[in-house]
Tab-separated table of C-alpha atoms in Angstrom:
chain	number	residue	atom	x	y	z
A	253	MET	CA	-109.019	62.611	-31.791
A	254	PHE	CA	-109.553	59.202	-30.164
A	255	ILE	CA	-106.621	57.696	-32.099
A	256	ILE	CA	-104.272	60.498	-31.014
A	257	LEU	CA	-105.272	60.022	-27.369
A	258	LEU	CA	-104.800	56.275	-27.691
A	259	PHE	CA	-101.243	56.650	-28.995
A	260	THR	CA	-100.152	59.247	-26.427
A	261	SER	CA	-101.748	57.683	-23.355
A	262	CYS	CA	-99.961	54.326	-23.534
A	263	ASP	CA	-96.551	55.480	-22.292
A	264	GLU	CA	-94.773	53.097	-19.899
A	265	TYR	CA	-91.851	53.916	-17.607
A	266	TYR	CA	-89.251	51.413	-16.367
A	267	ASN	CA	-86.632	52.420	-13.822
A	268	GLU	CA	-84.008	49.753	-14.556
A	269	ASN	CA	-81.309	51.717	-12.734
A	270	TYR	CA	-78.520	49.998	-14.732
A	271	SER	CA	-75.114	51.631	-14.795
A	272	PHE	CA	-73.764	49.146	-17.337
A	273	ASN	CA	-74.546	45.690	-18.597
A	274	THR	CA	-71.762	45.293	-21.188
A	275	ILE	CA	-68.119	46.285	-21.554
A	276	LEU	CA	-66.886	46.651	-25.133
A	277	VAL	CA	-63.117	46.514	-25.673
A	278	ARG	CA	-62.731	48.103	-29.116
A	279	GLU	CA	-59.945	47.778	-31.705
A	280	TRP	CA	-59.049	44.310	-30.443
A	281	ASN	CA	-56.470	43.325	-33.066
A	282	SER	CA	-55.306	40.124	-31.422
A	283	PRO	CA	-56.394	36.757	-32.797
A	284	ILE	CA	-56.437	35.504	-29.199
A	285	CYS	CA	-59.835	35.573	-27.528
A	286	PRO	CA	-59.562	36.140	-23.767
A	287	GLU	CA	-60.568	33.275	-21.517
A	288	LYS	CA	-60.484	35.052	-18.170
A	289	ILE	CA	-61.937	38.401	-17.090
A	290	VAL	CA	-61.874	39.848	-13.578
A	291	LEU	CA	-63.490	43.120	-12.562
A	292	GLU	CA	-62.252	44.480	-9.238
A	293	LYS	CA	-63.999	47.275	-7.338
A	294	TYR	CA	-61.989	49.684	-5.201
A	295	THR	CA	-62.970	52.505	-2.891
A	296	LYS	CA	-63.119	55.669	-4.994
A	297	ASN	CA	-59.827	57.612	-5.011
A	298	SER	CA	-58.002	54.948	-2.949
A	299	ASN	CA	-55.317	54.545	-5.637
A	300	PHE	CA	-56.436	50.908	-6.109
A	301	ILE	CA	-55.444	49.908	-2.587
A	302	ASP	CA	-58.794	49.346	-0.827
A	303	LEU	CA	-60.398	46.397	-2.657
A	304	THR	CA	-64.147	46.178	-1.935
A	305	GLY	CA	-65.273	43.470	-4.354
A	306	LYS	CA	-64.366	41.170	-7.215
A	307	ASP	CA	-66.430	39.800	-10.100
A	308	PRO	CA	-64.983	37.023	-12.309
A	309	ASP	CA	-68.352	36.039	-13.804
A	310	PHE	CA	-68.445	37.344	-17.375
A	311	ASN	CA	-69.657	35.977	-20.663
A	312	ILE	CA	-66.930	36.659	-23.271
A	313	ILE	CA	-67.687	37.061	-26.973
A	314	CYS	CA	-64.957	37.854	-29.497
A	315	ASP	CA	-66.315	39.747	-32.487
A	316	SER	CA	-63.584	39.479	-35.147
A	317	ILE	CA	-65.680	41.319	-37.745
A	318	ASN	CA	-65.963	44.492	-35.627
A	319	LYS	CA	-62.612	43.837	-33.885
A	320	GLN	CA	-63.997	44.015	-30.377
A	321	ILE	CA	-64.512	41.907	-27.287
A	322	ILE	CA	-67.950	41.939	-25.705
A	323	LEU	CA	-67.839	41.319	-21.961
A	324	SER	CA	-71.209	40.779	-20.340
A	325	PRO	CA	-71.523	40.231	-16.605
A	326	TYR	CA	-74.037	37.560	-15.712
A	327	PHE	CA	-76.000	40.242	-13.854
A	328	PRO	CA	-76.065	43.912	-14.932
A	329	TYR	CA	-74.480	46.446	-12.622
A	330	ILE	CA	-77.135	48.633	-11.049
A	331	ASN	CA	-77.102	51.971	-9.275
A	332	LYS	CA	-74.606	54.744	-9.746
A	333	ILE	CA	-70.970	53.615	-9.919
A	334	ASN	CA	-69.329	55.178	-6.886
A	335	TYR	CA	-66.062	53.246	-6.946
A	336	ASP	CA	-62.975	52.757	-9.118
A	337	ILE	CA	-62.717	49.723	-11.396
A	338	ARG	CA	-59.772	47.580	-12.364
A	339	LEU	CA	-60.503	45.296	-15.319
A	340	ILE	CA	-57.998	42.476	-15.845
A	341	ILE	CA	-57.954	40.423	-19.050
A	342	ASN	CA	-56.172	37.027	-19.041
A	343	ASP	CA	-54.009	38.076	-16.056
A	344	SER	CA	-51.886	40.072	-18.517
A	345	LEU	CA	-53.701	43.290	-19.470
A	346	GLU	CA	-55.269	45.817	-17.104
A	347	TYR	CA	-57.532	48.824	-17.382
A	348	LYS	CA	-57.791	51.117	-14.358
A	349	ILE	CA	-61.030	53.076	-14.655
A	350	THR	CA	-61.412	56.129	-12.433
A	351	ASP	CA	-63.298	59.426	-12.296
A	352	ILE	CA	-66.485	57.738	-13.545
A	353	LYS	CA	-69.166	60.326	-14.234
A	354	SER	CA	-72.759	59.274	-14.737
A	355	LYS	CA	-76.235	60.755	-14.676
A	356	LEU	CA	-79.777	59.496	-14.717
A	357	ASP	CA	-80.865	59.292	-18.322
A	358	THR	CA	-84.109	58.355	-20.009
A	359	THR	CA	-84.171	56.483	-23.292
A	360	HIS	CA	-87.398	55.966	-25.146
A	361	TYR	CA	-88.475	53.471	-27.732
A	362	THR	CA	-91.582	54.038	-29.822
A	363	PHE	CA	-93.934	51.172	-30.377
A	364	THR	CA	-97.339	50.954	-32.014
A	365	LEU	CA	-99.197	52.008	-28.890
A	366	GLY	CA	-97.304	54.655	-26.971
A	367	ARG	CA	-93.668	54.637	-25.943
A	368	LYS	CA	-91.542	52.788	-23.443
A	369	TYR	CA	-89.119	54.833	-21.344
A	370	TYR	CA	-86.103	53.271	-19.621
A	371	ILE	CA	-84.356	55.163	-16.821
A	372	ASN	CA	-80.705	54.219	-16.212
A	373	ASN	CA	-77.492	55.622	-14.716
A	374	ARG	CA	-75.658	56.287	-17.960
A	375	ILE	CA	-71.859	56.595	-17.714
A	376	TYR	CA	-70.864	59.516	-19.928
A	377	SER	CA	-67.149	59.924	-19.143
A	378	MET	CA	-64.280	58.313	-17.248
A	379	MET	CA	-60.518	58.051	-17.075
A	380	ILE	CA	-58.942	54.825	-18.365
A	381	ASN	CA	-55.298	54.431	-17.315
A	382	GLY	CA	-54.965	58.206	-17.187
A	383	HIS	CA	-56.698	58.870	-20.546
A	384	LYS	CA	-60.012	60.733	-20.626
A	385	SER	CA	-62.651	58.644	-22.352
A	386	ASP	CA	-65.957	59.895	-23.723
A	387	ASN	CA	-68.721	57.349	-23.224
A	388	LYS	CA	-71.700	59.586	-24.161
A	389	HIS	CA	-73.229	57.428	-26.874
A	390	ALA	CA	-72.789	54.055	-25.223
A	391	ASP	CA	-76.240	53.579	-23.628
A	392	THR	CA	-75.670	51.076	-20.816
A	393	ASN	CA	-72.235	49.994	-22.052
A	394	ILE	CA	-68.693	50.921	-21.145
A	395	ILE	CA	-66.508	51.397	-24.217
A	396	ILE	CA	-62.776	50.871	-23.760
A	397	PRO	CA	-60.183	51.355	-26.529
A	398	SER	CA	-57.860	48.333	-26.350
A	399	GLU	CA	-54.696	50.416	-26.844
A	400	GLN	CA	-55.267	52.093	-23.450
A	401	GLY	CA	-54.493	48.844	-21.607
A	402	HIS	CA	-51.327	48.318	-19.568
A	403	ALA	CA	-49.431	45.057	-19.786
A	404	LEU	CA	-48.971	43.350	-16.427
A	405	LYS	CA	-45.518	42.017	-15.619
A	406	LYS	CA	-45.231	38.366	-14.704
């Protein structure tokens, strides 16, 4: 009885409040690894007119084995996303992300003594350049299929 109480009484809760800490651009079939990433924030439903912020600070990892780009902001985005996002890769490819739907979600990890619970604002769906995208199983990531990008004219 003591052992059972010991294992069930050691639960820990962490309210990280992350919305995302990584963007994964999947099916990246280009041998070129991006050098520049800019994430722009716009007032929700402003048709990308009312710019409210810009973030060019991303760590970029090209994973040629899994054919994806891993974009990690230097600081995770916290709180619920209540704005539209425009992601620009190398000044030539853009992803306009709108209709972002998220909910508070709890993930647990079991350890030897009890469990750890992490509470985050998980993004479960969005529109990417007019295409509905399911993001249910992405934890605190945003998953973007590369073929949904629009080429920018120069």
